[in-house]
Amino acid sequence: MADQQEASPAGGRVAVVTGGSGGIGQAICRRLAADGHAVVINYAGRPAEADRLATAINEGGGRAVAVRADVGDENDVAALFEAATSAFGGVDVVVNTAGIMLLAPVAELDLAVLDRMHRINIRGTFVVAREAARRVRAGGAIINFSSSMVKIALPTYAAYAASKGAVDALTLILARELRGRDITVNAVAPGPTATPLFLDGKDQAAVDRLAAMAPLERLGVPGDIAEVVAFLAGPARWVNGQVLYANGGVI
């Protein structure tokens, strides 16, 4: 591919994290920065949170910049990768965290809600993955975000789970399309995780029921998911074309 870049220099790897101002996204940015990655924190609607996170990472001895981009807009995404290259010299790791979850039974779902989730969860993941496939350097990693809800299959999650099932298909095929490039492509599929996105609209009884599903008898926390991403972004060079379920044993 014409846009393919050379392997990363010895000075360290560079990670682009979409949705980096969110709960799981922030934990991933902090973890990758702690592991020595320069981090490009992508955000769409929370500039203050993204800026605070970048400041905290830089003050802690890491390297980070915050960059606004709509993941569903190909021009924004191209500019995001250009910003990463301008700031740090290239891109080695892309973590496709950006996503939304809107719940309703199939019979009651407003199609505008379906279209909104499609634009961010499916189109957004595809646009970012396409740019990553063109730009990530040899030895790099592309990490998409699926969901354990694809298999748990709880009522009201159909539209959301369907959008994440599309991410699974994209991940497995892209891994094969990048044959010979020394780039891994995987997806992380979190289970119930205590983030504002997941907890919004749920009463305590519902939260307790979801927490009890796992044999570990708790919800996940963002740091649990960041651990899996750090594994895929660094040492996991023989894990490729997989969906990793990080859910405490729910499935």
PDB file of C-alpha atoms in Angstrom, residues 101 157 192-204 206-208 210 219-220:
ATOM      1  CA  MET A 101     -24.831   2.008  23.411  1.00  0.00           C
ATOM      2  CA  TYR A 157     -29.374  -5.089  23.327  1.00  0.00           C
ATOM      3  CA  PRO A 192     -20.562  -5.525  31.889  1.00  0.00           C
ATOM      4  CA  THR A 193     -18.099  -2.806  32.887  1.00  0.00           C
ATOM      5  CA  ALA A 194     -18.701   0.020  35.340  1.00  0.00           C
ATOM      6  CA  THR A 195     -18.525   3.040  33.035  1.00  0.00           C
ATOM      7  CA  PRO A 196     -20.979   5.931  32.604  1.00  0.00           C
ATOM      8  CA  LEU A 197     -21.895   4.493  29.179  1.00  0.00           C
ATOM      9  CA  PHE A 198     -22.909   1.154  30.703  1.00  0.00           C
ATOM     10  CA  LEU A 199     -24.493   2.396  33.938  1.00  0.00           C
ATOM     11  CA  ASP A 200     -26.604   5.150  32.351  1.00  0.00           C
ATOM     12  CA  GLY A 201     -30.319   4.449  32.833  1.00  0.00           C
ATOM     13  CA  LYS A 202     -29.876   1.335  34.961  1.00  0.00           C
ATOM     14  CA  ASP A 203     -31.233   1.147  38.506  1.00  0.00           C
ATOM     15  CA  GLN A 204     -29.215  -0.507  41.296  1.00  0.00           C
ATOM     16  CA  ALA A 206     -30.263  -4.078  37.366  1.00  0.00           C
ATOM     17  CA  VAL A 207     -26.622  -3.294  38.095  1.00  0.00           C
ATOM     18  CA  ASP A 208     -26.558  -5.914  40.847  1.00  0.00           C
ATOM     19  CA  LEU A 210     -25.440  -7.858  35.874  1.00  0.00           C
ATOM     20  CA  LEU A 219     -18.655  -5.702  37.235  1.00  0.00           C
ATOM     21  CA  GLY A 220     -15.496  -5.103  35.306  1.00  0.00           C
TER      22      GLY A 220
END
